[in-house]
């Protein structure tokens, strides 16, 4: 059917759609195809992570991607909310309503065997609306699966896209491009992100994959990629904080990462995660943990440095090991709790109890941690404001030079501002005398300068 309709379109010199094909523009003829004879693409990046929501149906999809069970599962995933298969995605509903009101504007794309390359979600929406046909361009007969993936990605990343990839599916797509041998700068350009963002996303994906591996229980249950779908901002902020701390103390950075990862698993908000610093486990959490949650950690073993006789360094700080061990316990508990039936599975109930005890311990540890951070912020507030004022004065000096050269200065306004500065310095000196019984050089200068201008 595809070839017959394509021949008719060529003969009539009908509508065409332009795509990026193997590094150049290619114009493809558009045909109309019955929606019921086309196949959803089992490898589409749009729902790659969501396939793990139902392991049994995912297994059937792998065994027979073109069969009814597998295709029905794909249609369900195309419609549902990325993290909750029981709810319809509002973006899907918006697309469906748009199609109902205005019809199909842009053609989709299929292979010569009828597999949808672009337009999977539109096809699902048209089927739900009872529409019989969908307009699609047809890829050349020589297309490979590598071509299919490249074209899908190129079309999805255009600015006029109707429905974006979910966060995890975007990470998967980036990693696939890396594994295919593409240069990072080319990938960043195609995804319309900076290379620093690409590096951040790859780090996050690595942390997620490592967490999934560590969450695996003896029965094979583990967390899934989709379980991290709505933690995008938490993970990105974790990356920024981790890199900053790791620049001066790698062990401290590892301890911070593991503590915050544990809190992500427990479902804490981003504002709570910010209270966790490298010393959180040792200083606040460890005393609050019940014995069942205190991991047994082997002492750090010395590691020899090749070429340097009798010189060793510790393999890892104890606090980083302890925090990682606790994170492992919670990762495995989370996987067990969500994979079993609470009414029939003793393992699921036990895992839920572990999570509840952990949340109670973290709640009690966060209170003093938050108080200490707020106290530290108050201690730093006055010096930071004064530092900001110095920056403003430095900018004022530069602007004064420019104004003098251009003779564009309001003398009266500047004089009034200086008088205001004098009054502010007098008030600052007065409070500094009351606050600091023992005065350093800076405060002594401030007091003397105010006296001389009094």
Short mmCIF file of C-alpha atoms in Angstrom, two decimals:
data_model
loop_
_atom_site.label_atom_id
_atom_site.label_comp_id
_atom_site.label_asym_id
_atom_site.label_seq_id
_atom_site.Cartn_x
_atom_site.Cartn_y
_atom_site.Cartn_z
CA UNK A 1 0.00 0.00 0.00
CA UNK A 2 2.80 2.42 0.88
CA UNK A 3 4.56 1.94 -2.45
CA UNK A 4 1.34 2.26 -4.46
CA UNK A 5 0.34 5.51 -2.79
CA UNK A 6 3.88 6.84 -3.03
CA UNK A 7 3.89 6.16 -6.77
CA UNK A 8 0.63 8.10 -7.08
CA UNK A 9 2.10 11.04 -5.16
CA UNK A 10 5.19 11.09 -7.38
CA UNK A 11 3.07 10.99 -10.53
CA UNK A 12 0.90 13.84 -9.27
CA UNK A 13 3.95 15.76 -7.96
CA UNK A 14 2.07 16.17 -4.70
CA UNK A 15 2.92 17.60 -1.28
CA UNK A 16 6.45 17.21 0.06
CA UNK A 17 8.07 17.44 3.49
CA UNK A 18 11.71 18.40 4.06
CA UNK A 19 13.88 16.54 6.56
CA UNK A 20 17.52 16.38 7.57
CA UNK A 21 18.81 13.21 5.90
CA UNK A 22 22.38 11.98 6.30
CA UNK A 23 23.77 15.49 6.65
CA UNK A 24 21.72 17.18 3.93
CA UNK A 25 18.21 18.34 3.14
CA UNK A 26 15.94 15.79 1.51
CA UNK A 27 12.43 16.35 0.14
CA UNK A 28 10.00 13.47 0.64
CA UNK A 29 6.61 12.98 -0.94
CA UNK A 30 3.62 12.95 1.43
CA UNK A 31 0.88 10.33 1.22
CA UNK A 32 -2.29 9.62 3.19
CA UNK A 33 -2.33 6.32 5.09
CA UNK A 34 -4.98 4.58 7.21
CA UNK A 35 -4.03 5.00 10.86
CA UNK A 36 -4.93 1.37 11.63
CA UNK A 37 -2.30 -0.14 9.31
CA UNK A 38 0.67 1.79 10.66
CA UNK A 39 2.96 0.58 13.44
CA UNK A 40 4.15 2.55 16.45
CA UNK A 41 7.93 2.68 16.67
CA UNK A 42 9.06 0.50 19.63
CA UNK A 43 12.37 2.39 19.74
CA UNK A 44 10.93 5.89 19.86
CA UNK A 45 12.75 8.05 22.39
CA UNK A 46 9.49 9.56 23.55
CA UNK A 47 8.61 6.57 25.74
CA UNK A 48 11.90 4.69 26.08
CA UNK A 49 12.06 5.04 29.88
CA UNK A 50 8.30 4.51 30.37
CA UNK A 51 8.46 1.02 28.86
CA UNK A 52 9.78 -0.30 32.19
CA UNK A 53 6.54 0.63 33.97
CA UNK A 54 5.08 -2.81 33.13
CA UNK A 55 7.86 -5.42 32.87
CA UNK A 56 5.51 -8.15 31.59
CA UNK A 57 4.13 -6.07 28.72
CA UNK A 58 7.60 -4.70 28.00
CA UNK A 59 8.85 -8.28 27.69
CA UNK A 60 6.02 -9.03 25.24
CA UNK A 61 6.95 -5.91 23.27
CA UNK A 62 10.57 -7.03 23.01
CA UNK A 63 9.53 -10.50 21.86
CA UNK A 64 7.05 -9.28 19.26
CA UNK A 65 7.25 -5.49 18.69
CA UNK A 66 4.67 -5.59 15.88
CA UNK A 67 2.14 -7.81 17.65
CA UNK A 68 -1.12 -6.58 19.12
CA UNK A 69 -0.01 -6.75 22.79
CA UNK A 70 3.17 -4.80 22.15
CA UNK A 71 1.50 -2.19 19.94
CA UNK A 72 -1.35 -1.70 22.42
CA UNK A 73 1.23 -1.14 25.16
CA UNK A 74 3.00 1.48 23.05
CA UNK A 75 -0.30 3.28 22.43
CA UNK A 76 -1.00 3.33 26.17
CA UNK A 77 2.42 4.79 26.92
CA UNK A 78 2.04 7.45 24.24
CA UNK A 79 -1.10 8.68 25.96
CA UNK A 80 -0.22 8.40 29.64
CA UNK A 81 1.61 10.71 32.01
CA UNK A 82 5.34 9.83 31.90
CA UNK A 83 5.52 8.83 35.57
CA UNK A 84 1.96 7.57 36.09
CA UNK A 85 0.38 5.18 33.56
CA UNK A 86 -3.00 5.53 35.27
CA UNK A 87 -3.32 9.17 34.21
CA UNK A 88 -3.59 10.69 30.76
CA UNK A 89 -0.86 13.19 29.92
CA UNK A 90 -2.30 16.73 29.67
CA UNK A 91 0.07 17.34 26.74
CA UNK A 92 -1.52 14.43 24.90
CA UNK A 93 -4.98 15.81 25.59
CA UNK A 94 -3.91 19.23 24.30
CA UNK A 95 -2.55 17.66 21.11
CA UNK A 96 -5.71 15.62 20.62
CA UNK A 97 -7.92 18.68 21.12
CA UNK A 98 -5.80 20.67 18.68
CA UNK A 99 -6.17 17.95 16.06
CA UNK A 100 -9.92 17.82 16.64
CA UNK A 101 -10.28 21.59 16.25
CA UNK A 102 -7.85 22.34 13.45
CA UNK A 103 -6.95 19.01 11.89
CA UNK A 104 -3.47 17.73 11.09
CA UNK A 105 -1.18 20.58 10.09
CA UNK A 106 2.22 18.95 9.62
CA UNK A 107 2.72 15.50 8.09
CA UNK A 108 4.24 12.68 10.11
CA UNK A 109 6.91 10.33 8.80
CA UNK A 110 7.02 6.56 8.20
CA UNK A 111 9.39 3.95 6.81
CA UNK A 112 8.50 2.11 3.62
CA UNK A 113 7.19 -0.74 5.82
CA UNK A 114 4.73 1.52 7.66
CA UNK A 115 6.61 2.13 10.92
CA UNK A 116 6.01 5.60 12.34
CA UNK A 117 9.22 7.61 12.66
CA UNK A 118 7.64 10.93 13.54
CA UNK A 119 3.99 11.32 14.50
CA UNK A 120 3.54 8.38 16.89
CA UNK A 121 1.58 10.50 19.38
CA UNK A 122 -0.42 12.19 16.62
CA UNK A 123 -1.40 8.78 15.25
CA UNK A 124 -2.57 7.68 18.72
CA UNK A 125 -4.61 10.90 19.05
CA UNK A 126 -6.16 10.50 15.59
CA UNK A 127 -7.14 6.91 16.40
CA UNK A 128 -8.80 8.09 19.62
CA UNK A 129 -10.70 10.75 17.66
CA UNK A 130 -11.93 8.13 15.19
CA UNK A 131 -10.07 9.68 12.26
CA UNK A 132 -9.32 7.21 9.47
CA UNK A 133 -6.17 8.65 7.88
CA UNK A 134 -2.94 10.45 8.66
CA UNK A 135 -0.65 12.34 6.27
CA UNK A 136 2.93 11.09 6.31
CA UNK A 137 6.14 11.45 4.39
CA UNK A 138 7.96 8.24 3.42
CA UNK A 139 11.64 7.63 4.10
CA UNK A 140 13.81 6.20 1.29
CA UNK A 141 13.91 2.41 0.88
CA UNK A 142 17.58 2.37 1.96
CA UNK A 143 16.74 3.66 5.46
CA UNK A 144 18.35 1.87 8.40
CA UNK A 145 17.34 1.97 12.08
CA UNK A 146 20.23 4.34 12.61
CA UNK A 147 18.65 6.66 10.03
CA UNK A 148 15.27 6.31 11.73
CA UNK A 149 16.66 7.29 15.13
CA UNK A 150 18.61 10.22 13.69
CA UNK A 151 15.61 11.59 11.79
CA UNK A 152 13.30 11.22 14.79
CA UNK A 153 15.75 13.07 17.00
CA UNK A 154 16.29 15.84 14.47
CA UNK A 155 12.56 16.44 14.04
CA UNK A 156 11.82 16.26 17.77
CA UNK A 157 14.41 18.91 18.60
CA UNK A 158 13.03 21.48 16.22
CA UNK A 159 11.59 24.53 17.99
CA UNK A 160 8.14 23.98 16.54
CA UNK A 161 7.77 20.59 18.24
CA UNK A 162 4.35 19.93 19.72
CA UNK A 163 5.26 17.68 22.63
CA UNK A 164 8.68 17.52 24.23
CA UNK A 165 10.56 14.44 25.32
CA UNK A 166 10.34 13.78 29.03
CA UNK A 167 13.50 14.54 31.02
CA UNK A 168 14.68 10.94 31.33
CA UNK A 169 14.00 10.16 27.67
CA UNK A 170 16.05 13.20 26.74
CA UNK A 171 18.96 11.89 28.85
CA UNK A 172 18.67 8.51 27.14
CA UNK A 173 18.74 10.14 23.71
CA UNK A 174 21.85 12.15 24.61
CA UNK A 175 23.67 9.06 25.88
CA UNK A 176 22.78 7.11 22.75
CA UNK A 177 24.25 9.87 20.64
CA UNK A 178 27.46 9.74 22.70
CA UNK A 179 27.71 5.95 22.30
CA UNK A 180 27.23 6.28 18.57
CA UNK A 181 30.51 8.19 18.42
CA UNK A 182 29.24 11.70 17.82
CA UNK A 183 31.25 14.62 19.13
CA UNK A 184 29.88 16.27 22.29
CA UNK A 185 29.86 19.74 20.72
CA UNK A 186 27.76 18.44 17.80
CA UNK A 187 25.30 16.78 20.20
CA UNK A 188 25.02 19.94 22.29
CA UNK A 189 24.31 21.96 19.16
CA UNK A 190 21.61 19.54 18.00
CA UNK A 191 19.93 19.52 21.41
CA UNK A 192 20.24 23.32 21.56
CA UNK A 193 22.08 23.28 24.87
CA UNK A 194 25.48 24.45 26.06
CA UNK A 195 28.31 21.94 26.43
CA UNK A 196 28.29 22.60 30.17
CA UNK A 197 24.63 21.53 30.26
CA UNK A 198 25.48 18.44 28.24
CA UNK A 199 28.17 17.53 30.75
CA UNK A 200 25.72 18.10 33.60
CA UNK A 201 23.05 15.90 32.00
CA UNK A 202 25.54 13.09 31.40
CA UNK A 203 26.67 13.24 35.04
CA UNK A 204 23.05 13.07 36.21
CA UNK A 205 22.34 10.11 33.92
CA UNK A 206 25.39 8.32 35.33
CA UNK A 207 24.22 8.92 38.90
CA UNK A 208 20.76 7.56 38.02
CA UNK A 209 22.17 4.44 36.36
CA UNK A 210 24.46 3.84 39.33
CA UNK A 211 21.53 4.25 41.73
CA UNK A 212 19.45 1.75 39.76
CA UNK A 213 22.27 -0.78 39.84
CA UNK A 214 22.74 -0.34 43.59
CA UNK A 215 19.00 -0.67 44.23
CA UNK A 216 18.78 -4.23 42.92
CA UNK A 217 17.57 -6.78 45.48
CA UNK A 218 18.22 -10.51 45.56
CA UNK A 219 14.92 -11.20 43.78
CA UNK A 220 15.98 -8.93 40.90
CA UNK A 221 13.68 -6.01 41.70
CA UNK A 222 15.24 -2.58 41.27
CA UNK A 223 14.37 1.03 40.67
CA UNK A 224 13.64 2.16 37.12
CA UNK A 225 14.68 5.15 35.08
CA UNK A 226 11.14 6.44 35.25
CA UNK A 227 11.36 6.65 39.05
CA UNK A 228 13.68 9.65 38.64
CA UNK A 229 11.51 11.47 36.09
CA UNK A 230 10.39 14.32 38.33
CA UNK A 231 13.66 14.87 40.17
CA UNK A 232 15.24 16.88 37.35
CA UNK A 233 15.88 20.08 39.29
CA UNK A 234 17.06 18.25 42.41
CA UNK A 235 19.60 16.26 40.40
CA UNK A 236 20.83 19.28 38.47
CA UNK A 237 21.30 21.25 41.67
CA UNK A 238 23.09 18.26 43.18
CA UNK A 239 25.51 18.32 40.26
CA UNK A 240 26.30 21.99 40.74
CA UNK A 241 26.87 21.59 44.49
CA UNK A 242 28.88 18.39 44.04
CA UNK A 243 31.25 19.95 41.50
CA UNK A 244 31.79 22.97 43.73
CA UNK A 245 32.64 20.86 46.81
CA UNK A 246 34.69 18.31 44.85
CA UNK A 247 37.03 21.07 43.69
CA UNK A 248 38.47 21.19 47.22
CA UNK A 249 37.41 17.92 48.91
CA UNK A 250 36.38 14.85 46.92
CA UNK A 251 35.40 12.78 49.98
CA UNK A 252 33.19 15.58 51.26
CA UNK A 253 31.55 15.83 47.83
CA UNK A 254 30.87 12.08 47.79
CA UNK A 255 29.34 12.23 51.28
CA UNK A 256 27.10 15.12 50.23
CA UNK A 257 26.02 13.34 47.04
CA UNK A 258 25.06 10.15 48.85
CA UNK A 259 23.12 11.97 51.57
CA UNK A 260 21.14 14.00 49.04
CA UNK A 261 20.55 10.93 46.86
CA UNK A 262 19.06 9.20 49.88
CA UNK A 263 16.75 12.17 50.43
CA UNK A 264 15.68 12.14 46.78
CA UNK A 265 14.71 8.48 47.18
CA UNK A 266 12.70 9.39 50.29
CA UNK A 267 10.85 12.12 48.38
CA UNK A 268 12.16 15.26 50.12
CA UNK A 269 11.73 18.66 48.50
CA UNK A 270 14.57 20.61 46.94
CA UNK A 271 14.55 23.13 49.79
CA UNK A 272 15.16 20.30 52.27
CA UNK A 273 18.03 18.94 50.21
CA UNK A 274 19.79 22.29 50.44
CA UNK A 275 20.11 21.83 54.21
CA UNK A 276 22.33 18.78 53.64
CA UNK A 277 26.03 19.62 53.67
CA UNK A 278 29.03 17.22 53.64
CA UNK A 279 28.97 16.79 57.42
CA UNK A 280 25.21 16.09 57.57
CA UNK A 281 25.47 12.34 58.15
CA UNK A 282 28.18 12.47 60.77
CA UNK A 283 27.00 15.58 62.63
CA UNK A 284 23.20 15.37 62.47
CA UNK A 285 21.88 12.11 60.99
CA UNK A 286 23.97 9.33 62.50
CA UNK A 287 22.88 10.05 66.12
CA UNK A 288 19.22 9.94 65.01
CA UNK A 289 19.37 6.63 63.11
CA UNK A 290 18.00 3.46 64.72
CA UNK A 291 20.40 0.54 64.99
CA UNK A 292 18.71 -1.20 62.05
CA UNK A 293 19.65 1.67 59.75
CA UNK A 294 23.21 2.20 60.93
CA UNK A 295 25.37 0.50 58.32
CA UNK A 296 28.45 -1.43 59.27
CA UNK A 297 31.34 0.22 57.49
CA UNK A 298 34.78 -1.27 57.20
CA UNK A 299 37.61 1.09 58.09
CA UNK A 300 39.42 2.77 55.22
CA UNK A 301 42.26 0.70 53.85
CA UNK A 302 45.51 2.35 52.81
CA UNK A 303 46.16 2.39 49.06
CA UNK A 304 49.75 2.28 47.83
CA UNK A 305 50.87 4.82 45.26
CA UNK A 306 52.74 3.12 42.39
CA UNK A 307 56.38 4.18 42.19
CA UNK A 308 56.46 5.70 45.68
CA UNK A 309 57.77 3.28 48.26
CA UNK A 310 56.15 3.35 51.71
CA UNK A 311 53.67 6.06 50.66
CA UNK A 312 49.96 5.31 51.05
CA UNK A 313 46.66 7.20 51.06
CA UNK A 314 43.25 6.15 52.45
CA UNK A 315 40.87 4.69 49.86
CA UNK A 316 37.84 6.67 51.04
CA UNK A 317 36.78 8.68 54.05
CA UNK A 318 34.64 6.75 56.59
CA UNK A 319 31.83 9.32 56.46
CA UNK A 320 31.53 8.90 52.69
CA UNK A 321 31.44 5.11 53.05
CA UNK A 322 28.80 5.25 55.78
CA UNK A 323 26.58 7.64 53.83
CA UNK A 324 26.85 5.49 50.69
CA UNK A 325 25.99 2.34 52.65
CA UNK A 326 22.87 4.03 54.06
CA UNK A 327 21.89 5.20 50.58
CA UNK A 328 22.21 1.59 49.35
CA UNK A 329 19.85 0.39 52.09
CA UNK A 330 17.25 3.01 51.14
CA UNK A 331 17.59 2.43 47.39
CA UNK A 332 16.95 -1.29 47.84
CA UNK A 333 14.08 -0.64 50.25
CA UNK A 334 12.45 1.76 47.79
CA UNK A 335 12.72 -0.80 44.99
CA UNK A 336 11.23 -3.55 47.16
CA UNK A 337 8.43 -1.36 48.52
CA UNK A 338 7.13 -0.25 45.14
CA UNK A 339 7.46 -3.62 43.39
CA UNK A 340 5.49 -5.73 45.85
CA UNK A 341 1.87 -5.92 46.99
CA UNK A 342 1.60 -4.43 50.48
CA UNK A 343 -1.18 -6.85 51.42
CA UNK A 344 0.56 -10.06 50.34
CA UNK A 345 4.28 -9.29 50.30
CA UNK A 346 6.13 -9.37 53.62
CA UNK A 347 9.21 -7.98 51.85
CA UNK A 348 7.26 -4.95 50.63
CA UNK A 349 5.89 -4.27 54.11
CA UNK A 350 9.33 -4.59 55.69
CA UNK A 351 10.82 -2.27 53.09
CA UNK A 352 8.08 0.28 53.74
CA UNK A 353 8.88 0.19 57.44
CA UNK A 354 12.55 0.84 56.62
CA UNK A 355 11.58 3.90 54.59
CA UNK A 356 9.29 5.21 57.32
CA UNK A 357 12.02 4.87 59.95
CA UNK A 358 14.48 6.62 57.65
CA UNK A 359 12.09 9.52 57.04
CA UNK A 360 11.59 9.92 60.78
CA UNK A 361 15.37 10.02 61.32
CA UNK A 362 15.95 12.48 58.50
CA UNK A 363 13.14 14.73 59.77
CA UNK A 364 14.72 14.91 63.22
CA UNK A 365 18.18 15.52 61.73
CA UNK A 366 17.01 18.28 59.40
CA UNK A 367 15.72 20.46 62.26
CA UNK A 368 19.13 21.16 63.87
CA UNK A 369 20.83 21.24 60.49
CA UNK A 370 18.42 23.94 59.33
CA UNK A 371 18.91 25.96 62.50
CA UNK A 372 22.69 25.87 62.13
CA UNK A 373 22.53 26.93 58.48
CA UNK A 374 20.20 29.81 59.27
CA UNK A 375 22.52 30.90 62.07
CA UNK A 376 25.49 30.78 59.71
CA UNK A 377 23.59 32.79 57.13
CA UNK A 378 22.84 35.46 59.73
CA UNK A 379 26.52 35.60 60.65
CA UNK A 380 27.48 36.17 57.05
CA UNK A 381 24.66 38.55 56.13
CA UNK A 382 26.32 41.79 57.30
CA UNK A 383 29.77 41.09 55.77
CA UNK A 384 28.20 40.07 52.47
CA UNK A 385 26.08 43.23 52.28
CA UNK A 386 29.14 45.36 52.97
CA UNK A 387 31.05 43.48 50.29
CA UNK A 388 28.22 44.16 47.82
CA UNK A 389 28.37 47.86 48.74
CA UNK A 390 32.12 47.87 47.98
CA UNK A 391 31.40 46.37 44.57
CA UNK A 392 28.87 49.13 43.90
CA UNK A 393 31.39 51.81 44.89
CA UNK A 394 33.98 50.27 42.55
CA UNK A 395 31.43 50.47 39.73
CA UNK A 396 30.68 54.04 40.71
CA UNK A 397 34.40 54.92 40.38
CA UNK A 398 34.48 53.56 36.83
CA UNK A 399 31.31 55.39 35.89
CA UNK A 400 32.67 58.60 37.43
CA UNK A 401 35.71 58.38 35.16
CA UNK A 402 33.49 57.95 32.12
CA UNK A 403 31.22 60.82 33.18
CA UNK A 404 34.22 63.13 33.66
CA UNK A 405 35.59 62.39 30.21
CA UNK A 406 32.21 63.06 28.65
CA UNK A 407 31.29 65.92 30.96
CA UNK A 408 27.99 64.22 31.69
CA UNK A 409 27.72 64.39 35.46
CA UNK A 410 25.04 65.91 37.69
CA UNK A 411 27.25 67.54 40.35
CA UNK A 412 24.43 68.29 42.78
CA UNK A 413 23.00 64.77 42.61
CA UNK A 414 26.44 63.24 43.17
CA UNK A 415 27.09 65.52 46.14
CA UNK A 416 23.77 64.52 47.71
CA UNK A 417 24.67 60.84 47.26
CA UNK A 418 28.04 61.36 48.98
CA UNK A 419 26.33 63.05 51.93
CA UNK A 420 24.00 60.08 52.20
CA UNK A 421 27.04 57.79 52.14
CA UNK A 422 28.56 59.74 55.02
CA UNK A 423 25.41 59.34 57.10
CA UNK A 424 25.34 55.60 56.34
CA UNK A 425 29.00 55.23 57.35
CA UNK A 426 28.32 57.09 60.60
CA UNK A 427 25.49 54.71 61.47
CA UNK A 428 27.64 51.73 60.48
CA UNK A 429 30.50 52.92 62.71
CA UNK A 430 28.13 53.46 65.64
CA UNK A 431 26.75 49.91 65.44
CA UNK A 432 30.23 48.45 64.85
CA UNK A 433 31.47 50.00 68.12
CA UNK A 434 28.57 48.38 69.97
CA UNK A 435 29.00 45.00 68.27
CA UNK A 436 32.78 44.48 68.40
CA UNK A 437 34.45 45.14 71.78
CA UNK A 438 37.80 44.17 70.25
CA UNK A 439 38.22 46.11 67.04
CA UNK A 440 40.23 44.95 64.08
CA UNK A 441 42.07 47.20 61.65
CA UNK A 442 39.05 47.66 59.38
CA UNK A 443 36.67 48.72 62.14
CA UNK A 444 39.30 50.98 63.72
CA UNK A 445 39.77 52.71 60.37
CA UNK A 446 36.00 53.13 59.96
CA UNK A 447 35.65 54.77 63.41
CA UNK A 448 38.58 57.11 62.79
CA UNK A 449 37.34 58.08 59.34
CA UNK A 450 33.90 58.97 60.73
CA UNK A 451 35.42 61.04 63.52
CA UNK A 452 37.48 63.04 61.02
CA UNK A 453 34.40 63.84 58.94
CA UNK A 454 32.15 64.65 61.89
#
